[in-house]
Coordinates of C-alpha atoms and ligand atoms in Angstrom, one line a residue:
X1 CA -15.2 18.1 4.9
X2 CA -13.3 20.3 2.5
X3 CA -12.0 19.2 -1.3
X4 CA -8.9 20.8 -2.4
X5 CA -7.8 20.4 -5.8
X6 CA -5.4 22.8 -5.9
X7 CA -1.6 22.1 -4.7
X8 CA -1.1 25.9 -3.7
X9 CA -4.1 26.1 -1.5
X10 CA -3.2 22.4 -0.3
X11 CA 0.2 24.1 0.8
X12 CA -1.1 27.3 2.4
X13 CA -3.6 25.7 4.2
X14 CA -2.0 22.9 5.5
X15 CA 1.3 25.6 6.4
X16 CA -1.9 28.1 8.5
X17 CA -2.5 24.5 10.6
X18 CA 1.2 23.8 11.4
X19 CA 1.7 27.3 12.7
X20 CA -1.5 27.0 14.5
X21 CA -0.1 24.0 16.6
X22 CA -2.2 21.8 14.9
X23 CA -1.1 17.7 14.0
X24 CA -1.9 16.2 10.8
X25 CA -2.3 12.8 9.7
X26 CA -2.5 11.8 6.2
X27 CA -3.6 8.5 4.7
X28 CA -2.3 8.7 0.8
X29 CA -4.8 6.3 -1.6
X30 CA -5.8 5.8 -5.0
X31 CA -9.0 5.9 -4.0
X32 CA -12.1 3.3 -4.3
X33 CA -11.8 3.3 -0.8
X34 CA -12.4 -0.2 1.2
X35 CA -12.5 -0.9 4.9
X36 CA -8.5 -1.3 4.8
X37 CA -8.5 2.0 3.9
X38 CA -10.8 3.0 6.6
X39 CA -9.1 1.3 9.4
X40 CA -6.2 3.8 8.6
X41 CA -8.4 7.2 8.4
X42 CA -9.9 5.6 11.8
X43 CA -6.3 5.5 13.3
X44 CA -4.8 8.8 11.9
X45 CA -8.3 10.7 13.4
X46 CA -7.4 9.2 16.3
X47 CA -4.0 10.4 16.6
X48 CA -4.4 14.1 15.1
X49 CA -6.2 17.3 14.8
X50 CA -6.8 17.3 11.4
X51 CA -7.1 14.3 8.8
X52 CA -5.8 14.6 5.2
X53 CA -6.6 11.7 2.8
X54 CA -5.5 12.0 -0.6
X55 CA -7.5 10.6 -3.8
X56 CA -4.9 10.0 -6.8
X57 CA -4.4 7.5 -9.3
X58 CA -0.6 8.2 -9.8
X59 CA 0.1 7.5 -13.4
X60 CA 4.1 7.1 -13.0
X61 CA 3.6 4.0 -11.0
X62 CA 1.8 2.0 -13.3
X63 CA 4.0 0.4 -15.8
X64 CA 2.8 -0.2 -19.6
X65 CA 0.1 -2.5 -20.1
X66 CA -1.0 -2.3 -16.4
X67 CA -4.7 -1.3 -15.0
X68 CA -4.0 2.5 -14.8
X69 CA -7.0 3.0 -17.3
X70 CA -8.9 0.5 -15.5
X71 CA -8.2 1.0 -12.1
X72 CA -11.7 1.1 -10.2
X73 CA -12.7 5.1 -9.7
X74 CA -15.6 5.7 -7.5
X75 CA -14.9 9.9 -6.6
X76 CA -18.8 10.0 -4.7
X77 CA -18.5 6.7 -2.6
X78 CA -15.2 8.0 -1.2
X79 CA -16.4 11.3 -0.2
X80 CA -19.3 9.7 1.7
X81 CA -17.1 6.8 3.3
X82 CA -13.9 9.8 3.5
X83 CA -16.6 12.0 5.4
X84 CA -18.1 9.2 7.6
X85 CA -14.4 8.6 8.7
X86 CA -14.1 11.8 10.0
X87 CA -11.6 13.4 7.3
X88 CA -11.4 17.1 7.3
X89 CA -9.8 17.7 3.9
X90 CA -10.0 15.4 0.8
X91 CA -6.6 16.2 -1.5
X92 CA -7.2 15.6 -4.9
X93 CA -4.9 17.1 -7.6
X94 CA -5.2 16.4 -11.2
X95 CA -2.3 14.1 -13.0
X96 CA -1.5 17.7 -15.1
X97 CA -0.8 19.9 -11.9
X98 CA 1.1 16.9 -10.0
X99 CA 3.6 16.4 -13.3
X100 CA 3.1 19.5 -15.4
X101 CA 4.9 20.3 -18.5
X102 CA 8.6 19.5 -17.9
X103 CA 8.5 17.5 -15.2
X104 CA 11.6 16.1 -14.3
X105 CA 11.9 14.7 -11.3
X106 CA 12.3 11.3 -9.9
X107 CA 12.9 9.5 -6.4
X108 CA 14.2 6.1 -6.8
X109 CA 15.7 4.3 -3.3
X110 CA 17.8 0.9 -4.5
X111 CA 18.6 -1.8 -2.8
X112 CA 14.8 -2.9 -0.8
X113 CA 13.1 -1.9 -4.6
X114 CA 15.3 -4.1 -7.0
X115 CA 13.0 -7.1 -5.4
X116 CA 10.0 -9.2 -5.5
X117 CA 7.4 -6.5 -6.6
X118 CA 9.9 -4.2 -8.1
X119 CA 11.6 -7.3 -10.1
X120 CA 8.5 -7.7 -11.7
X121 CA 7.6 -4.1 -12.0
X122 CA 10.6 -2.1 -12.4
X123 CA 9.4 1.6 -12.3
X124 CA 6.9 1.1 -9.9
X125 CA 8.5 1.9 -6.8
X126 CA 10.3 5.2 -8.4
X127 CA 6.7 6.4 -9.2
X128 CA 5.5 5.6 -5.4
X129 CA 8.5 7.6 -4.1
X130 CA 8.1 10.4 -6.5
X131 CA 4.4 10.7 -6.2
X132 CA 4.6 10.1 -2.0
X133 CA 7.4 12.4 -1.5
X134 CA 5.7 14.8 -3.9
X135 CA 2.3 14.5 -1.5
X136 CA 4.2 14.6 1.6
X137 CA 5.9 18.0 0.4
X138 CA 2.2 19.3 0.1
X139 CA 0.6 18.1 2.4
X140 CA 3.6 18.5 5.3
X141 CA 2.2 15.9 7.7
X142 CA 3.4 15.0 11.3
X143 CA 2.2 11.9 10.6
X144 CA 1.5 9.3 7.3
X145 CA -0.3 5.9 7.2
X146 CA 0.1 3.2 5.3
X147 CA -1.4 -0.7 4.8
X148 CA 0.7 -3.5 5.3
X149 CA -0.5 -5.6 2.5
X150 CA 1.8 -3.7 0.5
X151 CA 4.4 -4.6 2.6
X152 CA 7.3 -4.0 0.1
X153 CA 6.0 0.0 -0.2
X154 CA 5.6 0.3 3.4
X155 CA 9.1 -0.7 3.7
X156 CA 10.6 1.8 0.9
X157 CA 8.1 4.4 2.4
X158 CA 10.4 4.2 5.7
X159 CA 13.6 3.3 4.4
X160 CA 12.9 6.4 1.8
X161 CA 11.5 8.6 5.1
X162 CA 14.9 7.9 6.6
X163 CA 17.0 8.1 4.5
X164 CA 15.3 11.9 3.4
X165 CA 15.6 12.7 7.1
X166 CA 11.5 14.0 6.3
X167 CA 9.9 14.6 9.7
X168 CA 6.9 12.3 9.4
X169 CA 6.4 9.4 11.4
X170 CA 5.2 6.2 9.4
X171 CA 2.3 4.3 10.5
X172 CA 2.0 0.8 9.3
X173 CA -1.0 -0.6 9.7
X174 CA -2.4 -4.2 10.3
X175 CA -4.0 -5.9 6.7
X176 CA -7.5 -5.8 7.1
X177 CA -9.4 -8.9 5.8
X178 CA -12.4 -10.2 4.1
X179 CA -14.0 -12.9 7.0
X180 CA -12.7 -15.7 5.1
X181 CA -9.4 -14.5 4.6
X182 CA -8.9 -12.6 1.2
X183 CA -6.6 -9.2 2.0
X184 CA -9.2 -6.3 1.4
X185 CA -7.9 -4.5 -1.8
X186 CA -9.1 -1.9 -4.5
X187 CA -8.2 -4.9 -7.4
X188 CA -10.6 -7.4 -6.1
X189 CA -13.4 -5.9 -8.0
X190 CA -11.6 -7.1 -11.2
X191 CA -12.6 -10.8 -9.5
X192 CA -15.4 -12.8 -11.2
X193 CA -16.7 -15.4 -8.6
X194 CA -14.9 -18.4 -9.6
X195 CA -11.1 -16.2 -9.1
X196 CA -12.5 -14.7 -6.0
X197 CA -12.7 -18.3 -4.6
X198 CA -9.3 -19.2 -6.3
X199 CA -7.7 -16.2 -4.5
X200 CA -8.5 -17.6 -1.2
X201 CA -5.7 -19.7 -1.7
X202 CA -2.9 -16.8 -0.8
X203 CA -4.1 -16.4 2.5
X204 CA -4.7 -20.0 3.1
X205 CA -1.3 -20.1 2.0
X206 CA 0.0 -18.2 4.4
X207 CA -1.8 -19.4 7.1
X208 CA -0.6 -22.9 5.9
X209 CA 2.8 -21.7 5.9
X210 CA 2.8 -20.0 10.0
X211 CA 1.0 -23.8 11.4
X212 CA 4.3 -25.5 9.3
X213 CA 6.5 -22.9 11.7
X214 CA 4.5 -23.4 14.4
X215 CA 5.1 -26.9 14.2
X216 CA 8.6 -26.6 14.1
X217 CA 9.6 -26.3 10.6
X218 CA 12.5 -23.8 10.4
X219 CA 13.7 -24.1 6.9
X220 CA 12.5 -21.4 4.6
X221 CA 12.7 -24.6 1.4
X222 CA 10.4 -26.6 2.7
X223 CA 8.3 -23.8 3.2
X224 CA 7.5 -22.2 0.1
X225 CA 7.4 -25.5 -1.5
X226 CA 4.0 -26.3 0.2
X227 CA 3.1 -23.0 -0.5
X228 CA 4.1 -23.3 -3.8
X229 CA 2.0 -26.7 -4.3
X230 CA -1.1 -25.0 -2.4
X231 CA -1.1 -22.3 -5.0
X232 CA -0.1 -24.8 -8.1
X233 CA -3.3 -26.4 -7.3
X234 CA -5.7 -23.3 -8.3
X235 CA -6.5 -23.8 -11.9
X236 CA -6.7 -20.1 -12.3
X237 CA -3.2 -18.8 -10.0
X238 CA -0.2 -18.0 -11.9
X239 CA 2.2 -16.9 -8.7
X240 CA 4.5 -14.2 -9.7
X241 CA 6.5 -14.8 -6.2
X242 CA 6.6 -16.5 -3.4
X243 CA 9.4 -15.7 -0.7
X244 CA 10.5 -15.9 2.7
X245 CA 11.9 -12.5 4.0
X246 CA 13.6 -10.5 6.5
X247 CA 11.4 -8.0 7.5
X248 CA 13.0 -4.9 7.2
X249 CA 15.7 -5.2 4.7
X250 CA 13.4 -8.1 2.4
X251 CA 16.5 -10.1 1.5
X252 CA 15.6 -13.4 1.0
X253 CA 16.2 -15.8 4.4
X254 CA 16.8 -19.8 4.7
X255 CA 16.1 -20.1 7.7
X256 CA 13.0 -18.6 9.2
X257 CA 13.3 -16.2 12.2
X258 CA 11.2 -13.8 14.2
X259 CA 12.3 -11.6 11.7
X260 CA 10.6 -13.9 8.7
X261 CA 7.6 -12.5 6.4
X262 CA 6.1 -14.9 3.8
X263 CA 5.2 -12.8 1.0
X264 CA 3.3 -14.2 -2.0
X265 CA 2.0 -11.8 -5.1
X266 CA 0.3 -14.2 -7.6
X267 CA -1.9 -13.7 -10.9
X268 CA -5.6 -14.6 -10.3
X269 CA -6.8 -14.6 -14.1
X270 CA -5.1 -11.6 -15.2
X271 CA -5.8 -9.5 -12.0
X272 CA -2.5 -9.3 -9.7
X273 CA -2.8 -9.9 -6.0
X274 CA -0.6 -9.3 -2.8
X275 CA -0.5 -11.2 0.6
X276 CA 1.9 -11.6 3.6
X277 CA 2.3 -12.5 6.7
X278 CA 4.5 -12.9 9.6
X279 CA 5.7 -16.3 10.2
X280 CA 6.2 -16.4 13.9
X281 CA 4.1 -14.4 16.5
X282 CA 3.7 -10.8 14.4
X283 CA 6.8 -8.4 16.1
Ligands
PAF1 O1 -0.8 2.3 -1.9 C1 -1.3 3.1 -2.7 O2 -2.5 3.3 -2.8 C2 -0.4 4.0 -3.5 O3 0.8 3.3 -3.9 C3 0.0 5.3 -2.9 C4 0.8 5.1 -1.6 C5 -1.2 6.1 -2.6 C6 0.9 6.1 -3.8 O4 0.2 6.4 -5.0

């Protein structure tokens, strides 16, 4: 397993592999890998010759007073779970040489980002799509994974992907899970044990939500009010949103279709969380 730092070796080396006939998959993270992160790196070696996973806390997504400075960094666990994954090439540029002096660049796609996590973070999907179409650019792969748990970005990441006509094909892949329930993230380190038991309580909610559907309940209302009253119960959950969406173009729905995602993103203490799920059978 290689580590490249540098963005013009990245470029060459990845340009020698294309011309050699060779696919690449690429799984972009901020690192502190978990096993979400390794379900992806599983399915991109699977699907390519070589396997590209980038390691970069991206500064120009983090608004002010979020984690940036705390986000969990663990560079030596990643390269032993990176290289028991099977990735050939770690990417890992410094903040300086991926916005050097003068930067001035910026991606922004409307519409899907003025939303639920983009209402209550307004630069944040500007600095995915900068930063994303920034790695892509470097790291020219056939094709790029992503987690569903952010299921807002994955949807920009297409929409974005389409709308740039970029050649990459975007993998979105299933939210992996803790065995009771809580969506595997990087933030639920920040958890003391009494939050991490609160924060059950989004994926309960959502699996409270799919039995109402299942049992015939159609109207998106009635819906995120028992959602709504499941998560007002947890002393320590502040919910930032809950909604019933389309799928693809996340405007808000009243009645729920096969089309319908529940998505919930709710304060546990002070860390922020994200959930969703399909509310009929997953399509
Ligand atoms: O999902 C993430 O970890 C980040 O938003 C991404 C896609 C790596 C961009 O920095």
């Amino acid at each position: 397993m290689e580590i490249v730092e540098s963005i013009e070796l990245m470029q060459q080396r990845m340009a020698r592999t294309r011309a050699a006939g060779s696919t690449i998959a690429f799984v972009p993270t901020m690192g502190f890998l978990h096993d979400g992160h390794l379900s992806l790196l599983k399915e991109g070696r699977r699907r390519s010759d070589l396997l590209v996973l980038s390691i970069f806390v991206n500064p120009t997504q983090f608004g002010q007073g979020e984690d940036f400075d705390d986000y969990p960094r663990d560079f030596q666990q990643d390269c032993v779970l990176a290289q028991s994954a099977g990735v050939d090439i770690i990417f890992t540029p410094t903040a300086m040489a991926m916005y050097s002096t003068g930067y001035a660049t910026e991606v922004n796609v409307s519409g899907i980002t003025s939303g639920l996590c983009g209402a209550s973070r307004p630069t944040h999907f500007r600095g995915v799509c900068t930063v994303v179409t920034k790695l892509f650019n470097i790291v020219q792969p056939h094709i790029a994974l992503f987690g569903s748990k952010d299921f807002q970005q994955l949807a920009v990441v297409k929409r974005m992907t389409r709308d740039l006509n970029l050649p990459i094909e975007i993998v979105g892949m299933a939210i992996y899970r803790e065995t009771d329930g809580l969506a595997m993230s990087s933030r639920n380190v920040y958890l003391n044990s009494e939050q991490r038991c609160q924060a059950l309580a989004l994926s309960q909610g959502i699996t409270l939500a799919q039995d109402m559907v299942k049992q015939g309940e159609a109207e998106a209302g009635a819906v995120l009010a028992a959602v709504s009253s499941h998560l007002g119960a947890q002393s320590l959950i502040r919910p930032d949103y809950i909604a019933v969406c389309h799928q693809s173009t996340l405007e808000p729905q009243q009645q729920i279709d096969k089309d319908s995602v529940l998505l919930i993103a709710a304060f546990v203490g002070s860390t922020r969380l994200i959930d969703n799920g399909y509310l009929m059978d997953a399509s």
